[in-house]
mmCIF file of C-alpha atoms and ligand atoms in Angstrom:
data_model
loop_
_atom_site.group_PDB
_atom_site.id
_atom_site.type_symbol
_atom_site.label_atom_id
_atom_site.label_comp_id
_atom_site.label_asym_id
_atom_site.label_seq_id
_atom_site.Cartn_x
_atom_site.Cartn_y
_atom_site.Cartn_z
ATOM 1 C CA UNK A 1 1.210 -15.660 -10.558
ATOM 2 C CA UNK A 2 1.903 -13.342 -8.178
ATOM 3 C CA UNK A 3 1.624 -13.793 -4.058
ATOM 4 C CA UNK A 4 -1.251 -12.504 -1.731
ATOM 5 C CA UNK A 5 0.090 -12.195 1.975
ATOM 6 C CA UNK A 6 -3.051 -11.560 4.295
ATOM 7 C CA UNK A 7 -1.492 -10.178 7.214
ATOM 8 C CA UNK A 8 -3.889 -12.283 10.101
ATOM 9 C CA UNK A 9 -1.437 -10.755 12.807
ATOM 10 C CA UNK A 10 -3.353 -10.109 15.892
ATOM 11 C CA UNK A 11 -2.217 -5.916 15.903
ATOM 12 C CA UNK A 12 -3.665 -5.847 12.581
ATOM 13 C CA UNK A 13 -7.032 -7.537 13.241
ATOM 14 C CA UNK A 14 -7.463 -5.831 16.353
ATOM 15 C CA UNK A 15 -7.353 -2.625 14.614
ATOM 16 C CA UNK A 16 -8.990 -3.714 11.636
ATOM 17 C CA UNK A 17 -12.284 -4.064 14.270
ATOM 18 C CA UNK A 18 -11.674 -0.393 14.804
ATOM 19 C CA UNK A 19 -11.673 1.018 11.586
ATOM 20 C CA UNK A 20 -14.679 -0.871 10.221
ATOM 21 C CA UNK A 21 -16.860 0.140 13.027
ATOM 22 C CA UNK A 22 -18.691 3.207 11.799
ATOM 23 C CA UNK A 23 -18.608 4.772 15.370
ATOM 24 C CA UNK A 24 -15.226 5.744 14.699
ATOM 25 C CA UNK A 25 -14.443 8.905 14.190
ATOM 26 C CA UNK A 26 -12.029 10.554 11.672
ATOM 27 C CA UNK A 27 -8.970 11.279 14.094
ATOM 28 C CA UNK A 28 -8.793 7.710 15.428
ATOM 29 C CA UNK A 29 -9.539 6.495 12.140
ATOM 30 C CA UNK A 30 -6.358 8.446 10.712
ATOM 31 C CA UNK A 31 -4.478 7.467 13.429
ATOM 32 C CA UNK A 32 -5.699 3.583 13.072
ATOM 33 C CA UNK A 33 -4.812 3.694 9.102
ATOM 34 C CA UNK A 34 -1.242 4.770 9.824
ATOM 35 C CA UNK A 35 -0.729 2.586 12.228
ATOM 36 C CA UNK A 36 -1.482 -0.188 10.126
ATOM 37 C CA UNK A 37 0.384 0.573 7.612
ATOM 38 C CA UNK A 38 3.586 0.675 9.491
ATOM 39 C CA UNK A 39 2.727 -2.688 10.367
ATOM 40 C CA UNK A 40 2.031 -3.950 6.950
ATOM 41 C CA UNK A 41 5.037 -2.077 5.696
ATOM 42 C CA UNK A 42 6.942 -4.454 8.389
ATOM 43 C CA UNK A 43 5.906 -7.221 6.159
ATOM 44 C CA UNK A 44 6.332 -5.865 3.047
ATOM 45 C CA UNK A 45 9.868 -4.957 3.542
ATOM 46 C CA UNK A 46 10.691 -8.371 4.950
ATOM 47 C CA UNK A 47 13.304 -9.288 2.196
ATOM 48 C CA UNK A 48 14.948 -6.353 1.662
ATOM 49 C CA UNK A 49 18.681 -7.736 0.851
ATOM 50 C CA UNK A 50 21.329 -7.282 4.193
ATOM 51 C CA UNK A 51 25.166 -6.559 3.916
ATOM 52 C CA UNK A 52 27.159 -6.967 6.395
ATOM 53 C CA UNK A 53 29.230 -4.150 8.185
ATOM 54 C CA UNK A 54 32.033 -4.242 11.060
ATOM 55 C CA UNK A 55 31.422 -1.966 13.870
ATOM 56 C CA UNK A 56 32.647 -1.206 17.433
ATOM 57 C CA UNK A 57 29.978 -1.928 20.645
ATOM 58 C CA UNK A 58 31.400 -0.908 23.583
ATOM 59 C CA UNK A 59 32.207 -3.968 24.211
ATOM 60 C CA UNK A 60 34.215 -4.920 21.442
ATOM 61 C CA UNK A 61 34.316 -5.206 17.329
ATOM 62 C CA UNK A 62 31.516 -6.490 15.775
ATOM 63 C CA UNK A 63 30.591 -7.859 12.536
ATOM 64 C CA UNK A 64 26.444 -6.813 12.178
ATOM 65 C CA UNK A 65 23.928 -6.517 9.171
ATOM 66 C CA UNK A 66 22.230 -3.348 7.948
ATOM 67 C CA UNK A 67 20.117 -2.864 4.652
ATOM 68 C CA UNK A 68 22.409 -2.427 1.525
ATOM 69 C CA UNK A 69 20.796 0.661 0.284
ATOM 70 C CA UNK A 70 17.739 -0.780 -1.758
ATOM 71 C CA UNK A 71 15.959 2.714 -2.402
ATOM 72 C CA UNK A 72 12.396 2.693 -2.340
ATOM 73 C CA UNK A 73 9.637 4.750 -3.236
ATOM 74 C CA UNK A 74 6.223 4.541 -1.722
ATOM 75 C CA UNK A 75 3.494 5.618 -4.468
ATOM 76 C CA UNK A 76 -0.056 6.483 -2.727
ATOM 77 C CA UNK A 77 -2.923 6.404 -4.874
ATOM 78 C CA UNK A 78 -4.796 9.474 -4.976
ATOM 79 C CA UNK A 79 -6.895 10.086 -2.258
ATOM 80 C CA UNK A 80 -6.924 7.769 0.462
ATOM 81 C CA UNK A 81 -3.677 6.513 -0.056
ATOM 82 C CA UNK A 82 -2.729 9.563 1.215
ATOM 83 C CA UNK A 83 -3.505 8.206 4.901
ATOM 84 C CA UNK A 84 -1.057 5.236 4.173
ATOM 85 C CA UNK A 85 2.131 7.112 3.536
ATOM 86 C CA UNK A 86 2.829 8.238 6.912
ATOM 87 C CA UNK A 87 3.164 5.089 8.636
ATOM 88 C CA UNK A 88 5.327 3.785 6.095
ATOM 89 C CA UNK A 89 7.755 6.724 6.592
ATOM 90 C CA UNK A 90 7.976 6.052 10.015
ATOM 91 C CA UNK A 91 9.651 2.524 9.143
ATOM 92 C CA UNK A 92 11.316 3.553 5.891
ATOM 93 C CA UNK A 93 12.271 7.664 6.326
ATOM 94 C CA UNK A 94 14.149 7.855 3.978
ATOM 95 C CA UNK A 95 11.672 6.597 1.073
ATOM 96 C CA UNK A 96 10.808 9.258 -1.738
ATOM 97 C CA UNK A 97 7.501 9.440 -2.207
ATOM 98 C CA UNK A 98 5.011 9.985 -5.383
ATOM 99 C CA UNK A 99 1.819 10.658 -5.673
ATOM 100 C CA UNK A 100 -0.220 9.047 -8.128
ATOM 101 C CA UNK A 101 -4.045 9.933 -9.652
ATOM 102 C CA UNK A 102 -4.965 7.625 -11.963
ATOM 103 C CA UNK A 103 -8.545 6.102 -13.387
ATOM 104 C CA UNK A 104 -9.181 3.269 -16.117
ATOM 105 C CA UNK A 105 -11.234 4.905 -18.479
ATOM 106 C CA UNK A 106 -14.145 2.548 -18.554
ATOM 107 C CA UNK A 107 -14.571 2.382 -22.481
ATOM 108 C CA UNK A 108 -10.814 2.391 -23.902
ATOM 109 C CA UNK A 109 -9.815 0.759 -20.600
ATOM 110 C CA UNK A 110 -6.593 2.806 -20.765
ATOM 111 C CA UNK A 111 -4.958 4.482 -17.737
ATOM 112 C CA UNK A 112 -5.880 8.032 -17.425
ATOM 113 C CA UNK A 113 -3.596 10.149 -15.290
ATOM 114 C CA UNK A 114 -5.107 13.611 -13.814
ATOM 115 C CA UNK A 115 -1.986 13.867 -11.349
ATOM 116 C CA UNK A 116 1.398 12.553 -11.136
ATOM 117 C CA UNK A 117 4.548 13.308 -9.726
ATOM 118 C CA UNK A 118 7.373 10.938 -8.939
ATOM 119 C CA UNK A 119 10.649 10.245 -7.815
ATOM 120 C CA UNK A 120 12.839 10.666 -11.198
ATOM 121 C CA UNK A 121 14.564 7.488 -11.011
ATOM 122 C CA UNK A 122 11.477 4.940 -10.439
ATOM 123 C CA UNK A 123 13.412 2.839 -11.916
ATOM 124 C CA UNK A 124 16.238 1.977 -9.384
ATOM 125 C CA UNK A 125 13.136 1.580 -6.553
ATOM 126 C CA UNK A 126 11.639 -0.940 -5.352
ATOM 127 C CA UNK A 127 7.941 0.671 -5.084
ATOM 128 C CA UNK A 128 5.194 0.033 -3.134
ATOM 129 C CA UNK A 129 1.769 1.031 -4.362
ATOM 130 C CA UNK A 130 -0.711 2.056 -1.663
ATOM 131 C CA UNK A 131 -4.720 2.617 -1.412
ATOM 132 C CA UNK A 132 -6.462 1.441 1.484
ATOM 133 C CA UNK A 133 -9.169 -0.144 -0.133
ATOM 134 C CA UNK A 134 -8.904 -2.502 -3.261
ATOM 135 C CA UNK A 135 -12.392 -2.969 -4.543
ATOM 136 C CA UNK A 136 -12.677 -3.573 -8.592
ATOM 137 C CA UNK A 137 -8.986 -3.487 -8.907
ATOM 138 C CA UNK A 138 -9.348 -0.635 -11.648
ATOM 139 C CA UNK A 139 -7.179 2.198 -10.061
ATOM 140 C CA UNK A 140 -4.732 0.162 -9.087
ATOM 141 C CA UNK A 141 -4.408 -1.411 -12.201
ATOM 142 C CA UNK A 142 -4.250 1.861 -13.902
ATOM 143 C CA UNK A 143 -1.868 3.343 -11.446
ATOM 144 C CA UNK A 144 0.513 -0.034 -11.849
ATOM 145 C CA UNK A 145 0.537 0.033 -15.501
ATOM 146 C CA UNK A 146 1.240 3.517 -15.279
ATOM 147 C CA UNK A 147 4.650 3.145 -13.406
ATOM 148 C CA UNK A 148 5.053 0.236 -15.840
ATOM 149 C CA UNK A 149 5.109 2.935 -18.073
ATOM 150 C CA UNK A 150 7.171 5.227 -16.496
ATOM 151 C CA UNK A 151 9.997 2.289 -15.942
ATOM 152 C CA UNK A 152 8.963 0.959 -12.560
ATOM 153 C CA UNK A 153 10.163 -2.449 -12.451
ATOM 154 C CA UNK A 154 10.238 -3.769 -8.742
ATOM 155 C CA UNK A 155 6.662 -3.043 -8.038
ATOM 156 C CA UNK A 156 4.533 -4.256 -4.779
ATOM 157 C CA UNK A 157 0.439 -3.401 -3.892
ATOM 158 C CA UNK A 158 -0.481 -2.713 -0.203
ATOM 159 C CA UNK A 159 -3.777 -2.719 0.955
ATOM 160 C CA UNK A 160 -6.167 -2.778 4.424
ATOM 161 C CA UNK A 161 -8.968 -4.615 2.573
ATOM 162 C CA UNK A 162 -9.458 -6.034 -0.662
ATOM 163 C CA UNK A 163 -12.602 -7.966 -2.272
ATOM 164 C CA UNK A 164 -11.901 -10.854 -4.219
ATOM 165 C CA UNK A 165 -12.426 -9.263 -7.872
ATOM 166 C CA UNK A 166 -9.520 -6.619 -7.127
ATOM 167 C CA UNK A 167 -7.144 -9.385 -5.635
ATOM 168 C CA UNK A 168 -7.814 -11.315 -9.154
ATOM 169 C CA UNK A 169 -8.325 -8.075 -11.610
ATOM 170 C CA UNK A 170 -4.622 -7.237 -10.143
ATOM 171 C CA UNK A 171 -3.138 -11.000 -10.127
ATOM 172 C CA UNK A 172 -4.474 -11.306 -13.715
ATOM 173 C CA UNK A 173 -2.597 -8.012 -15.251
ATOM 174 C CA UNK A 174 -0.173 -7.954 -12.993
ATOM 175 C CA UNK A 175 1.291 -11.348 -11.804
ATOM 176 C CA UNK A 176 4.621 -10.118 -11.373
ATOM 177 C CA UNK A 177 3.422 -7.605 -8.366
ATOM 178 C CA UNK A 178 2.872 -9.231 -4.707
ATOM 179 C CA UNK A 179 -0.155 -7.977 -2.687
ATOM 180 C CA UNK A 180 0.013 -7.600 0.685
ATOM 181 C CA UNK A 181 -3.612 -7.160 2.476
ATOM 182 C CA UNK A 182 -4.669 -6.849 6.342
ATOM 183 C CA UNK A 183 -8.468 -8.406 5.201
ATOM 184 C CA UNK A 184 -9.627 -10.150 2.208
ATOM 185 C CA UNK A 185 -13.189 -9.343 2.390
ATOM 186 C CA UNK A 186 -16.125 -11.100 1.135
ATOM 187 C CA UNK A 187 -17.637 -9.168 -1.761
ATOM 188 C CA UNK A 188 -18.377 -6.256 -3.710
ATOM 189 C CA UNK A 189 -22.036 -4.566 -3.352
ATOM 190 C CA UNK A 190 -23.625 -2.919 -6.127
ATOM 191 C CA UNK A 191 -22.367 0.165 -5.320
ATOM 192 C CA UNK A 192 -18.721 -0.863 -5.779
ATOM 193 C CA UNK A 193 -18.528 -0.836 -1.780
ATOM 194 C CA UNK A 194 -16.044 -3.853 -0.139
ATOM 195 C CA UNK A 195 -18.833 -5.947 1.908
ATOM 196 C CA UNK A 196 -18.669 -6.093 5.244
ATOM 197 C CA UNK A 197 -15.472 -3.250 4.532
ATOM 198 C CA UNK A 198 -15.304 -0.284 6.279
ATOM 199 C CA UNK A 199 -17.363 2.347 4.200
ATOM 200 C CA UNK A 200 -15.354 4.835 1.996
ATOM 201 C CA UNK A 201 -12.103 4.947 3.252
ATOM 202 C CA UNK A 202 -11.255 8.362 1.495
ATOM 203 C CA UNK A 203 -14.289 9.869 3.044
ATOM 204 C CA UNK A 204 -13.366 8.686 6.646
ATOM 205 C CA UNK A 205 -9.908 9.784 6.602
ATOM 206 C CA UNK A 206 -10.544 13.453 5.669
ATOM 207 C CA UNK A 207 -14.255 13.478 7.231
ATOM 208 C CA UNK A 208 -15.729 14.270 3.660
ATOM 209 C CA UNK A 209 -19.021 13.434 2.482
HETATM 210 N N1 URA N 1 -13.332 2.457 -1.969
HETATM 211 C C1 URA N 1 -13.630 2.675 -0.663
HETATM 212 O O1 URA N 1 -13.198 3.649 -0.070
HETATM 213 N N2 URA N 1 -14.429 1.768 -0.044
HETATM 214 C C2 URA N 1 -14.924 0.670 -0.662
HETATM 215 O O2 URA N 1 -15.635 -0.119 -0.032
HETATM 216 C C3 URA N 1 -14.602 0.478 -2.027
HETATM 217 C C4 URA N 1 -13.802 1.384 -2.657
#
């Protein structure tokens, strides 16, 4: 089974507040959503692998660490994920990024892609999935599987909030891919909205209605 981190740092709370108060408006809430992402990419990225290199300080030779050249790719799920992808770039620049629009068809359940273009070797990455919002689990699923597909091997799911169902529609087809969430929320309405969430997340970044 795969892991759920719920990232209960006191940054990402605090801002959490912010973005599920309806008062705020589409700028800060752009602003908010990539700046938690860079902070939930922090945590994501914690065991990328170290090797170990000799420099010179100006003090003297030195023996330090730096990353051993994992690449990564950073796959947003069309639309809101699109708000994501920023803040991760600031922590990992030199990620390649794809963009990913995928649905499940609700009666053959298969994925059904209606935009895609990736990095071409997905499989050497280490990818990170990313929609703000993880409600039934069904796009993400999709979009997973899809990669799957495609050869994606190292895969990881990052989220603001999540309602139970998705965090347990994604563990159950997918329990080789970690989630890492800011909120684990209490329920789904029915509407398919995250309860208490933060409204439609794709419609608050790009001040759509
Ligand atoms: N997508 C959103 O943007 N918000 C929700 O609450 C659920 C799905």
């Amino acid at each position: 089974m795969s892991k759920v981190t719920v990232m209960d740092h006191p940054l990402i709370q605090h801002k959490l507040t912010f973005i599920r108060d309806k008062e705020t408006g589409s700028k800060e809430f752009r602003e908010l959503v990539e700046e938690l992402s860079l902070l939930l990419a922090y945590e994501v990225t914690r065991n990328l692998p170290l090797s170990e290199v000799e420099i010179e300080t100006p003090v003297c030779k030195a023996k330090t660490k730096q990353l051993s050249g994992k690449k990564m790719g950073v796959i947003p799920i069309l639309r809101a994920g699109l708000g994501m992808v920023d803040g991760i770039l600031k922590l990992i620049p030199a990620a390649k990024v794809g963009h990913v629009g995928v649905y499940r068809d609700p009666e053959t359940l298969k994925p059904v892609e209606y935009y895609c273009k990736l990095p071409s070797d997905i499989q050497e990455r280490e990818l990170i999935v990313v929609d703000p919002m993880l409600a039934t689990g069904g796009s993400a699923i999709a979009a997973i599987e899809f990669l799957k597909e495609k050869g994606g091997k190292n895969i990881k799911f990052m989220c603001l909030v999540a309602a139970p169902e998705g965090v347990d529609a994604v563990q159950k087809e997918h329990p080789d891919v970690d989630i890492f969430v800011a909120s684990v929320d209490n329920e789904l309405n029915e509407h398919g909205y995250i309860v208490p969430g933060l409204g439609d997340a794709g419609d608050r970044l790009f001040g759509t209605k």
